[in-house]
Every structure is written in C-alpha cells, then in structure tokens.
Short mmCIF file of C-alpha atoms and ligand atoms in Angstrom, two decimals:
data_model
loop_
_atom_site.label_atom_id
_atom_site.label_comp_id
_atom_site.label_asym_id
_atom_site.label_seq_id
_atom_site.Cartn_x
_atom_site.Cartn_y
_atom_site.Cartn_z
CA MET A 1344 -32.27 -2.42 -2.99
CA ALA A 1345 -30.59 -4.32 -0.16
CA THR A 1346 -30.52 -2.34 3.05
CA GLN A 1347 -28.33 -3.23 6.02
CA ILE A 1348 -28.59 -1.41 9.33
CA PHE A 1349 -26.08 -1.80 12.16
CA THR A 1350 -26.81 -0.25 15.54
CA ASN A 1351 -25.15 0.29 18.94
CA ILE A 1352 -21.68 0.70 17.45
CA SER A 1353 -19.45 1.98 20.25
CA LEU A 1354 -17.36 4.05 17.83
CA LEU A 1355 -17.72 4.76 14.13
CA ALA A 1356 -14.13 5.82 13.46
CA ASN A 1357 -12.95 8.10 10.65
CA THR A 1358 -16.17 9.59 9.37
CA GLN A 1359 -14.62 12.59 7.66
CA GLY A 1360 -16.31 13.68 4.48
CA HIS A 1361 -13.46 15.70 3.10
CA SER A 1362 -11.16 13.68 0.99
CA GLY A 1363 -7.72 15.19 0.38
CA PHE A 1364 -4.51 14.18 2.16
CA VAL A 1365 -4.60 14.82 5.91
CA ARG A 1366 -1.40 16.55 7.09
CA GLY A 1367 0.31 18.15 10.06
CA ASP A 1368 -1.75 18.66 13.25
CA LYS A 1369 -4.90 17.48 11.46
CA LEU A 1370 -3.50 13.96 11.20
CA ALA A 1371 -4.10 13.53 14.94
CA SER A 1372 -7.81 14.25 14.72
CA LEU A 1373 -9.90 11.34 13.59
CA THR A 1374 -13.49 12.45 13.11
CA SER A 1375 -15.69 9.82 14.75
CA ILE A 1376 -19.21 9.19 16.07
CA LYS A 1377 -19.67 7.57 19.48
CA ASP A 1378 -22.64 5.24 20.07
CA ALA A 1379 -23.64 5.21 16.45
CA TYR A 1380 -25.66 3.46 13.77
CA ILE A 1381 -24.90 3.08 10.08
CA ILE A 1382 -27.13 2.25 7.12
CA ILE A 1383 -25.77 0.64 3.98
CA GLU A 1384 -27.70 0.50 0.72
CA ASP A 1385 -26.27 -2.12 -1.60
CA GLU A 1386 -22.54 -1.26 -1.85
CA THR A 1387 -22.77 2.24 -0.47
CA ILE A 1388 -22.82 4.04 2.87
CA ALA A 1389 -26.23 5.75 2.96
CA GLU A 1390 -26.61 7.17 6.46
CA MET A 1391 -24.99 7.33 9.87
CA ASP A 1392 -25.62 9.16 13.10
CA VAL A 1393 -25.77 8.82 16.88
CA MET A 1394 -28.17 6.20 18.32
CA GLU A 1395 -30.25 8.98 19.88
CA ASN A 1396 -31.41 9.91 16.39
CA PHE A 1397 -32.15 6.33 15.29
CA ARG A 1398 -35.75 6.13 14.03
CA PHE A 1399 -36.14 2.72 12.39
CA SER A 1400 -38.02 -0.03 14.18
CA LYS A 1401 -37.00 -3.15 12.32
CA GLY A 1402 -34.40 -4.72 10.07
CA ASN A 1403 -31.54 -3.55 12.20
CA PHE A 1404 -28.74 -5.64 13.59
CA SER A 1405 -27.29 -4.61 16.93
CA VAL A 1406 -23.52 -5.23 16.92
CA PRO A 1407 -21.85 -6.80 20.00
CA GLU A 1408 -21.01 -4.40 22.82
CA ASN A 1409 -17.74 -2.44 22.36
CA THR A 1410 -17.54 -2.96 18.61
CA ILE A 1411 -15.65 -0.31 16.67
CA VAL A 1412 -16.44 0.10 12.97
CA MET A 1413 -13.77 1.74 10.84
CA PRO A 1414 -12.88 2.03 7.14
CA CYS A 1415 -10.86 -0.80 5.62
CA TRP A 1416 -7.13 -0.25 5.27
CA CYS A 1417 -5.99 1.28 1.97
CA ASP A 1418 -2.59 -0.31 1.35
CA SER A 1419 -0.98 1.89 -1.29
CA HIS A 1420 2.32 0.02 -1.80
CA THR A 1421 2.67 -3.75 -2.30
CA HIS A 1422 4.40 -6.33 -4.47
CA ILE A 1423 2.01 -9.26 -3.87
CA VAL A 1424 2.46 -10.89 -7.27
CA PHE A 1425 5.56 -13.01 -6.70
CA ALA A 1426 6.69 -16.62 -6.95
CA GLY A 1427 8.52 -18.63 -4.32
CA SER A 1428 9.88 -17.17 -1.12
CA ARG A 1429 13.24 -16.01 0.17
CA GLU A 1430 13.66 -17.39 3.69
CA GLU A 1431 17.20 -18.55 2.81
CA GLU A 1432 18.21 -14.91 2.44
CA PHE A 1433 16.43 -14.28 5.71
CA ILE A 1434 18.86 -16.72 7.32
CA ASP A 1435 21.80 -15.06 5.48
CA LYS A 1436 20.69 -11.75 6.96
CA ILE A 1437 20.50 -13.27 10.44
CA LYS A 1438 24.08 -14.39 9.92
CA GLY A 1439 25.15 -10.85 9.05
CA LEU A 1440 24.83 -10.21 5.29
CA SER A 1441 23.30 -6.87 4.29
CA TYR A 1442 20.44 -6.31 1.80
CA ALA A 1443 22.93 -4.80 -0.65
CA GLU A 1444 25.39 -7.69 -0.23
CA ILE A 1445 22.65 -10.23 -0.89
CA ALA A 1446 21.59 -8.30 -4.01
CA ALA A 1447 25.21 -8.15 -5.22
CA LYS A 1448 25.41 -11.98 -4.94
CA GLY A 1449 22.55 -12.31 -7.44
CA GLY A 1450 20.06 -12.80 -4.62
CA GLY A 1451 17.29 -10.41 -3.74
CA ILE A 1452 15.08 -9.11 -6.50
CA LEU A 1453 16.99 -11.10 -9.17
CA ASN A 1454 16.35 -14.29 -7.23
CA SER A 1455 12.60 -13.60 -7.24
CA ALA A 1456 12.75 -12.67 -10.94
CA LYS A 1457 14.34 -16.00 -11.85
CA ILE A 1458 11.56 -17.95 -10.14
CA LEU A 1459 8.82 -15.69 -11.48
CA ASN A 1460 9.91 -15.98 -15.10
CA ALA A 1461 9.71 -19.78 -14.77
CA THR A 1462 6.22 -19.70 -13.21
CA PRO A 1463 3.08 -19.92 -15.39
CA GLU A 1464 0.64 -17.04 -15.31
CA ASP A 1465 -2.20 -18.99 -13.69
CA GLU A 1466 0.05 -20.13 -10.85
CA LEU A 1467 1.09 -16.54 -10.22
CA PHE A 1468 -2.54 -15.51 -10.26
CA ASN A 1469 -3.54 -18.19 -7.76
CA ALA A 1470 -0.73 -17.32 -5.35
CA ALA A 1471 -1.54 -13.59 -5.52
CA TRP A 1472 -5.25 -14.35 -5.12
CA LYS A 1473 -4.49 -16.20 -1.85
CA ARG A 1474 -2.50 -13.21 -0.61
CA LEU A 1475 -5.40 -10.91 -1.45
CA GLU A 1476 -7.74 -13.15 0.52
CA GLU A 1477 -5.32 -13.22 3.43
CA VAL A 1478 -4.93 -9.42 3.62
CA SER A 1479 -8.63 -8.77 3.11
CA LYS A 1480 -9.38 -10.89 6.19
CA LEU A 1481 -6.95 -8.61 8.01
CA GLY A 1482 -8.95 -5.57 6.95
CA THR A 1483 -7.39 -4.41 3.69
CA GLY A 1484 -10.09 -3.23 1.28
CA ALA A 1485 -8.02 -1.44 -1.38
CA ILE A 1486 -4.51 -2.21 -2.53
CA GLU A 1487 -1.85 -1.13 -5.00
CA ILE A 1488 0.17 -3.93 -6.64
CA LYS A 1489 3.45 -3.51 -8.52
CA SER A 1490 5.18 -5.54 -11.18
CA GLY A 1491 9.00 -5.65 -10.98
CA TYR A 1492 9.90 -9.32 -10.63
CA GLY A 1493 9.76 -9.95 -14.38
CA LEU A 1494 12.57 -7.67 -15.56
CA SER A 1495 12.07 -8.99 -19.09
CA VAL A 1496 9.44 -7.95 -21.61
CA GLU A 1497 7.47 -11.21 -21.21
CA GLY A 1498 7.97 -11.33 -17.42
CA GLU A 1499 6.82 -7.78 -16.76
CA LEU A 1500 3.82 -8.10 -19.08
CA LYS A 1501 2.93 -11.43 -17.47
CA MET A 1502 2.92 -9.82 -14.02
CA LEU A 1503 0.83 -6.88 -15.20
CA ARG A 1504 -1.67 -9.20 -16.87
CA VAL A 1505 -1.98 -11.08 -13.58
CA ILE A 1506 -2.67 -7.78 -11.79
CA LYS A 1507 -5.25 -6.87 -14.45
CA LYS A 1508 -7.01 -10.19 -13.91
CA LEU A 1509 -6.93 -9.66 -10.14
CA LYS A 1510 -8.55 -6.26 -10.73
CA GLU A 1511 -11.31 -7.86 -12.77
CA LYS A 1512 -12.01 -10.77 -10.45
CA SER A 1513 -11.41 -9.46 -6.94
CA ARG A 1514 -13.90 -7.47 -4.91
CA LEU A 1515 -11.03 -5.41 -3.51
CA LYS A 1516 -10.20 -2.13 -5.23
CA ILE A 1517 -6.86 -2.60 -6.99
CA LYS A 1518 -4.42 -0.17 -8.62
CA SER A 1519 -1.59 -1.41 -10.81
CA THR A 1520 1.96 -0.04 -11.00
CA PHE A 1521 4.61 -0.87 -13.59
CA LEU A 1522 8.00 -1.38 -11.86
CA GLY A 1523 10.11 -2.68 -14.75
CA ALA A 1524 12.86 -0.49 -13.26
CA HIS A 1525 13.16 -2.51 -10.06
CA THR A 1526 16.74 -3.58 -10.74
CA PHE A 1527 18.98 -4.16 -13.76
CA PRO A 1528 18.94 -7.76 -15.01
CA LEU A 1529 22.47 -9.28 -14.90
CA GLU A 1530 22.90 -9.07 -18.69
CA TYR A 1531 22.34 -5.28 -18.56
CA LYS A 1532 24.48 -4.57 -15.48
CA GLU A 1533 27.09 -2.89 -17.66
CA ASN A 1534 24.66 -1.49 -20.20
CA HIS A 1535 21.95 0.42 -18.36
CA ALA A 1536 20.91 2.35 -21.47
CA LYS A 1537 19.97 -0.87 -23.24
CA TYR A 1538 17.64 -2.05 -20.46
CA ILE A 1539 16.08 1.43 -20.18
CA ASP A 1540 15.55 1.27 -23.93
CA LEU A 1541 13.73 -2.02 -23.49
CA ILE A 1542 11.48 -0.46 -20.86
CA ILE A 1543 10.72 2.56 -23.01
CA HIS A 1544 10.36 0.93 -26.41
CA GLU A 1545 9.26 -2.65 -25.73
CA MET A 1546 7.31 -2.51 -22.49
CA LEU A 1547 5.61 0.90 -22.20
CA PRO A 1548 3.80 0.85 -25.57
CA VAL A 1549 2.23 -2.56 -24.83
CA ILE A 1550 1.32 -1.48 -21.31
CA GLU A 1551 -0.55 1.52 -22.66
CA ARG A 1552 -2.21 -0.42 -25.47
CA GLU A 1553 -3.47 -3.20 -23.19
CA GLU A 1554 -4.23 -0.81 -20.29
CA LEU A 1555 -2.04 -2.80 -17.95
CA ALA A 1556 -1.00 -0.12 -15.44
CA ASP A 1557 -2.10 3.05 -13.68
CA TYR A 1558 1.31 4.18 -12.42
CA ILE A 1559 5.04 3.85 -13.05
CA ASP A 1560 7.63 3.17 -10.35
CA VAL A 1561 11.45 3.13 -10.25
CA PHE A 1562 13.73 1.85 -7.48
CA CYS A 1563 16.03 4.87 -7.17
CA GLU A 1564 18.98 3.62 -5.13
CA LYS A 1565 22.76 3.18 -5.23
CA GLY A 1566 23.45 0.03 -7.22
CA PHE A 1567 19.98 0.22 -8.80
CA PHE A 1568 18.60 3.25 -10.73
CA SER A 1569 20.11 6.73 -10.45
CA ALA A 1570 17.88 9.80 -10.14
CA GLU A 1571 18.79 10.72 -13.72
CA GLU A 1572 17.75 7.25 -14.99
CA MET A 1573 14.54 7.50 -12.98
CA LYS A 1574 13.78 10.83 -14.65
CA ILE A 1575 14.22 9.39 -18.15
CA ILE A 1576 12.00 6.40 -17.36
CA CYS A 1577 9.27 8.46 -15.68
CA GLU A 1578 9.15 10.99 -18.47
CA ALA A 1579 8.66 8.15 -20.93
CA GLY A 1580 5.99 6.71 -18.59
CA LYS A 1581 4.16 10.04 -18.59
CA ASN A 1582 4.00 9.88 -22.38
CA HIS A 1583 2.11 6.61 -21.90
CA ALA A 1584 -0.29 8.09 -19.34
CA LEU A 1585 1.46 6.69 -16.26
CA LYS A 1586 1.99 8.90 -13.20
CA PRO A 1587 5.09 8.27 -11.11
CA LYS A 1588 4.84 6.58 -7.70
CA LEU A 1589 8.41 6.00 -6.59
CA HIS A 1590 10.81 4.00 -4.37
CA VAL A 1591 13.26 6.60 -3.01
CA ASN A 1592 15.70 7.03 -0.10
CA GLN A 1593 15.44 3.52 1.31
CA LEU A 1594 19.18 2.97 1.76
CA ASN A 1595 20.80 6.15 0.45
CA SER A 1596 19.99 9.74 -0.34
CA ILE A 1597 20.88 10.14 -4.05
CA GLY A 1598 18.47 12.80 -5.28
CA GLY A 1599 15.35 10.66 -5.62
CA ILE A 1600 13.20 13.06 -3.61
CA GLN A 1601 14.22 16.18 -5.52
CA THR A 1602 13.73 14.42 -8.87
CA GLY A 1603 10.47 12.79 -7.73
CA ILE A 1604 9.05 16.17 -6.73
CA SER A 1605 10.09 17.71 -10.05
CA LEU A 1606 8.32 14.83 -11.81
CA ASP A 1607 5.15 15.64 -9.86
CA ALA A 1608 5.04 12.11 -8.43
CA LEU A 1609 1.84 10.98 -6.72
CA SER A 1610 3.84 9.43 -3.89
CA LEU A 1611 7.42 9.06 -2.68
CA ASP A 1612 7.81 5.81 -0.79
CA HIS A 1613 10.24 4.27 1.77
CA LEU A 1614 12.10 7.37 3.12
CA GLU A 1615 14.25 5.55 5.68
CA THR A 1616 17.27 7.73 4.83
CA LEU A 1617 16.55 11.46 4.80
CA THR A 1618 18.56 14.66 5.17
CA GLU A 1619 17.10 17.67 7.05
CA ASN A 1620 16.61 19.44 3.75
CA GLU A 1621 14.74 16.48 2.25
CA MET A 1622 12.38 16.38 5.23
CA GLU A 1623 11.60 20.05 4.65
CA LEU A 1624 11.00 19.37 0.95
CA LEU A 1625 8.58 16.56 1.82
CA GLY A 1626 6.76 18.95 4.16
CA LYS A 1627 5.92 21.16 1.18
CA TYR A 1628 5.47 18.39 -1.40
CA LYS A 1629 1.82 17.87 -2.33
CA GLY A 1630 1.96 14.07 -2.84
CA ALA A 1631 2.18 11.27 -0.27
CA SER A 1632 5.25 10.60 1.87
CA THR A 1633 4.65 6.88 2.20
CA LEU A 1634 6.38 5.14 5.09
CA LEU A 1635 6.86 1.38 4.99
CA PRO A 1636 7.83 0.59 8.58
CA SER A 1637 7.70 -3.20 8.20
CA ALA A 1638 10.47 -3.09 5.56
CA ALA A 1639 12.69 -1.08 7.91
CA PHE A 1640 11.77 -3.47 10.73
CA PHE A 1641 12.51 -6.57 8.66
CA LEU A 1642 15.83 -5.18 7.35
CA ARG A 1643 16.80 -3.95 10.85
CA MET A 1644 17.07 -0.34 9.71
CA PRO A 1645 16.21 2.75 11.73
CA LEU A 1646 12.52 3.46 11.20
CA GLN A 1647 11.34 6.47 9.23
CA PRO A 1648 11.28 9.86 11.02
CA ALA A 1649 7.48 10.07 11.10
CA ARG A 1650 7.29 12.79 13.77
CA THR A 1651 9.62 15.18 11.98
CA LEU A 1652 7.74 14.60 8.72
CA ILE A 1653 4.36 15.21 10.36
CA ASN A 1654 5.67 18.38 12.00
CA ALA A 1655 7.04 19.56 8.66
CA GLY A 1656 3.56 19.12 7.15
CA ALA A 1657 4.18 16.05 4.98
CA ALA A 1658 1.23 13.90 3.85
CA VAL A 1659 2.42 10.91 5.88
CA THR A 1660 0.92 7.67 4.57
CA LEU A 1661 1.45 4.10 5.80
CA ALA A 1662 1.63 0.98 3.62
CA SER A 1663 2.80 -2.62 4.00
CA ASP A 1664 5.27 -3.06 1.10
CA TYR A 1665 4.20 -6.76 1.16
CA ASN A 1666 6.97 -8.52 -0.83
CA PRO A 1667 9.17 -11.62 -0.49
CA GLY A 1668 12.43 -9.73 0.18
CA SER A 1669 11.88 -6.93 2.65
CA SER A 1670 8.38 -7.35 4.06
CA PRO A 1671 6.90 -10.84 3.78
CA SER A 1672 3.70 -9.72 5.50
CA GLY A 1673 0.84 -7.50 4.39
CA ASN A 1674 -0.77 -7.21 7.80
CA MET A 1675 -1.75 -3.53 8.06
CA ASN A 1676 -2.71 -3.99 11.72
CA PHE A 1677 0.93 -4.72 12.46
CA ILE A 1678 1.96 -1.66 10.40
CA ILE A 1679 -0.27 0.50 12.61
CA SER A 1680 1.30 -0.99 15.73
CA LEU A 1681 4.83 -0.46 14.40
CA ALA A 1682 3.96 3.13 13.47
CA CYS A 1683 2.73 3.83 17.01
CA ILE A 1684 5.33 1.83 18.92
CA GLN A 1685 8.47 2.53 16.93
CA MET A 1686 7.72 5.77 15.04
CA LYS A 1687 5.72 7.43 17.84
CA MET A 1688 2.69 8.14 15.72
CA LEU A 1689 -0.55 8.55 17.67
CA PRO A 1690 -3.20 5.88 16.99
CA GLU A 1691 -5.37 8.48 15.24
CA GLU A 1692 -2.45 9.58 13.07
CA ALA A 1693 -1.61 6.02 12.09
CA ILE A 1694 -5.24 5.25 11.21
CA ASN A 1695 -5.59 8.39 9.07
CA ALA A 1696 -2.27 7.55 7.39
CA ALA A 1697 -3.40 4.00 6.56
CA THR A 1698 -6.94 4.83 5.44
CA ILE A 1699 -7.70 8.23 3.91
CA ASN A 1700 -4.08 9.05 3.04
CA GLY A 1701 -3.60 5.57 1.56
CA ALA A 1702 -6.71 6.15 -0.55
CA CYS A 1703 -5.34 9.51 -1.74
CA ALA A 1704 -2.02 7.83 -2.61
CA MET A 1705 -4.04 5.60 -4.99
CA GLU A 1706 -6.38 8.43 -6.15
CA ILE A 1707 -9.46 6.55 -4.94
CA GLU A 1708 -10.41 8.85 -2.05
CA SER A 1709 -13.80 9.74 -3.50
CA ASP A 1710 -14.96 6.15 -2.84
CA TYR A 1711 -12.61 4.77 -0.16
CA GLY A 1712 -10.61 5.70 2.91
CA SER A 1713 -13.30 6.96 5.28
CA ILE A 1714 -16.84 6.21 6.41
CA SER A 1715 -18.66 8.88 4.51
CA ILE A 1716 -22.08 9.01 2.87
CA GLY A 1717 -21.80 7.96 -0.77
CA LYS A 1718 -18.51 6.10 -0.33
CA LYS A 1719 -18.24 2.32 -0.67
CA ALA A 1720 -19.14 0.29 2.42
CA ASN A 1721 -15.63 -1.12 2.97
CA LEU A 1722 -15.65 -1.60 6.70
CA ILE A 1723 -13.80 -3.33 9.50
CA PHE A 1724 -15.94 -4.53 12.43
CA THR A 1725 -13.66 -5.14 15.43
CA LYS A 1726 -13.99 -7.68 18.20
CA PRO A 1727 -15.02 -6.05 21.49
CA VAL A 1728 -12.28 -3.52 22.37
CA PRO A 1729 -12.19 -0.86 25.11
CA SER A 1730 -10.91 1.94 22.85
CA LEU A 1731 -9.44 2.83 19.49
CA ALA A 1732 -5.92 3.00 20.95
CA TYR A 1733 -6.31 -0.62 22.05
CA LEU A 1734 -5.97 -1.68 18.39
CA PRO A 1735 -2.30 -0.66 17.86
CA TYR A 1736 -1.50 -1.22 21.54
CA SER A 1737 -2.49 -4.87 21.47
CA PHE A 1738 0.04 -5.66 18.71
CA GLY A 1739 0.09 -9.07 17.09
CA ASN A 1740 -3.42 -9.94 18.25
CA ASN A 1741 -6.12 -10.23 15.65
CA LEU A 1742 -8.88 -7.91 16.80
CA ILE A 1743 -10.87 -7.99 13.57
CA ASP A 1744 -14.21 -9.72 13.81
CA LYS A 1745 -15.58 -9.14 10.31
CA VAL A 1746 -14.67 -7.30 7.15
CA MET A 1747 -17.20 -5.88 4.70
CA ILE A 1748 -16.17 -5.17 1.11
CA ASP A 1749 -18.59 -3.13 -1.00
CA GLY A 1750 -21.49 -3.97 1.29
CA THR A 1751 -20.82 -7.73 1.55
CA PHE A 1752 -19.11 -9.53 4.43
CA ILE A 1753 -16.21 -11.64 3.25
O1 NIG B 2949 10.10 -2.13 -1.57
N1 NIG B 2949 13.24 -1.81 -2.35
C1 NIG B 2949 12.89 -2.34 -3.38
N2 NIG B 2949 11.91 -3.18 -3.54
C2 NIG B 2949 11.25 -3.90 -2.49
C3 NIG B 2949 12.00 -5.11 -2.08
C4 NIG B 2949 12.06 -6.06 -3.17
C5 NIG B 2949 12.69 -7.36 -2.84
O2 NIG B 2949 13.66 -7.43 -2.06
O3 NIG B 2949 12.21 -8.33 -3.41
C6 NIG B 2949 10.92 -2.98 -1.35
O4 NIG B 2949 11.46 -3.08 -0.24
FE1 FE B 2950 8.36 -1.67 -2.33
#
C-alpha cells in the first residue's frame, strides 16, 4: 500500500465528516484543522490531526510554510463537450444584442449545435479532454457534464458517448446529464410535440440501454421549454431512471421552480430571476439551489440573491456552467471570488457551496467534497497564503500549487 504523509499544513480546510447539504447559518462554518498533518493510503484519506499529535518519524513530507490544503472543487453544472467557440456573439453582445435576441437570430445554442453535429466524436472527445485537464489544474476534482448541443438523435447520443468515454478514461469523477431539451431545433420551432416525441421515444430508450446518463435536464425558459413541457420530459426521464437536474429562472420566472420541486429534482440551477415566493420555496426545497455567477457576470445580469437564499435556508451550491455561450470559463477559483465579491457570500460559505454542496448536487458526497477519513484524496495544495479568505480576495491570481486526484498529483 502506498502511504503519503504531509505535515506542517497551516490549515486543513473543510474536514467535516457529515455529508448532506450544508444550509443556512451552518454554511458559514467550515470545519478545519490548524497546523495539521494528513496521511493518505493509496487513493484514500486515512488519517489527519494536529501536528502536536504527529507520531511518525519518517516518510513524511513537510509542505511549504503557509500552505492550505482543501478538498478539490466539485463543479456540479457544466457543458464542457462542445465544438468551436462563440466570440462573434460576444462581440454582438458588446454592441448591444441580448442573449435572447442572439438566440432568435439562430445564434446561441443552435450555433453550437450546428458545429457540433459536423464534428467527429474523437475531435469532441479531445477538445473536452483538454478542458478537463485545464479545470483539474485549477482544482476541480469532480464534474458534471451535460449534453445539449446535439439536438438530434445522433448528435445527442454522440455527445453522451463522449461523456461516457471521458468517465472511463479520466481520473476526475464525472456525472453525465442528458440535456436534449436545451432548445428546439429550427425544424421543430412550430411543432414542439414532435421534438419532445423524439426525445422520449428515440433518445431516452437508447440512453437507458447504453447507460449514457445519470440525470436529465431541461432549459425551462421563455422561448425555450415551458414548465409543462419540462414536466412531460422529466416524467419520461424518470421512467428511464434519470433524475431531474434543471435549468430554471435564468431570464424569466415561468414556473420552473414550482414544477422542479414537484418533480423532486436533485438541483435547480441558475436562479438569476426569482420572486419572493420562489426564494421561500427554495428555502424549504431539499435539493440544491445551484448558483452560476459567471453566467450572470458574462451576460451582464444581476447576480443571484445568494444572501436571501442562504437566510431562507436554501442549499446554496456554486458551479461554473462552463459553456461556449454564457460562461466560457470553468475556473472555480473565479466563481468563489465572484460569489464573495458580487453576491456577498463569506469565503467559508463559498467554499462549502463549491465543495460539499457541489458533491451532494452530484450525489457523490460519500467520497468527495470534504477532507474526511475514508473519502478520496482529492486535494488542492495552495501556494503560500496568509489565510483562507485570501483565496477569493486575491481574485484572478492562481494560488494553486498542486492538485491531487485520488491520491496522485496531476
Ligand atoms: O447554462 N442557459 C442555457 N444553457 C447554457 C448556455 C448555453 C449556450 O448559450 O450555449 C447556460 O447558460
Ligand atoms: Fe448551464
């Protein structure tokens, strides 16, 4: 058995053993050990304590002074399988066009779908693999990936097969979500029922048979899928063993939250546009309220009301939404900074939201999301920093020295 011992760690951050969503006041307390050591056996965290109790004489590696060790980010909402890029729309937006106007012009998601359908599977795999490498160097150790740029039977299945291969080959923990209901392809704009039929009868059975997805997602939004359409699709998904994990209330409030809760969704994501009543509902809802601040930032929208949601008791979770249209970055360190700077989350709250709550939003909290005995050794070793708060404070700077995935430095 390979044993690794690291000593003189200034702070071992987020060492909670309990593994459900952290909510309300508790989000601000990040269980930690000051002046600590940690022992890793193979892939697993075996022991940790204060240096005072350290009894081993050899085989240990003293980390540089002022190193913080924390769990890797658990990014529970991304779209990293995509082809091409959309910086032309970025320029259009600078010039004043809105996200909805760009989508109405055949841009947006449809633009990405056109390129993706023309891209071979191995090219898609290679591009997504590079993105996984990039985000893992930035500290992401577990990630959810959605389809949704295929929008045809072959395109959606191709994307999901790429995600399946990423799952098999990558050391990162990956969860797969089917998002065939990302938008209506042009030919079904006037015939929603026909596209929904395609999803239910042509895509879902193959997805179940080939075990291509863990979850089902729908973009519930004006001009995209209504709450009623989302309900039909998710109920069909449930018959194929897929739990809902949904895009709701990004641009408009059209009943996505109420329907999502009634569907017992694992997470409700985006939440830029919320009524008072919806915030109260999220406070009582048992799944994740996943905030994607970089999408709001990139689209120049007001950021999500994190404080009100935390006060209401919601299971606030943070994710990157890495995608070519609304968040062309998967840097979770920047997400943490945005959460603290623009949404007034405390550093401890942001870290809980992006680690243990992210793990819960992917149902992998028994192995990931905190530094706890028996969990996987997925760890970020920082460069020398004076405190935990320095991480979000020093935004845009890369303060990660090393990242360990399942006991191995990448
Ligand atoms: O999560 N809002 C819907 N889907 C993505 C954006 C997709 C795109 O523009 O390509 C999101 O923001
Ligand atoms: Fe998204």
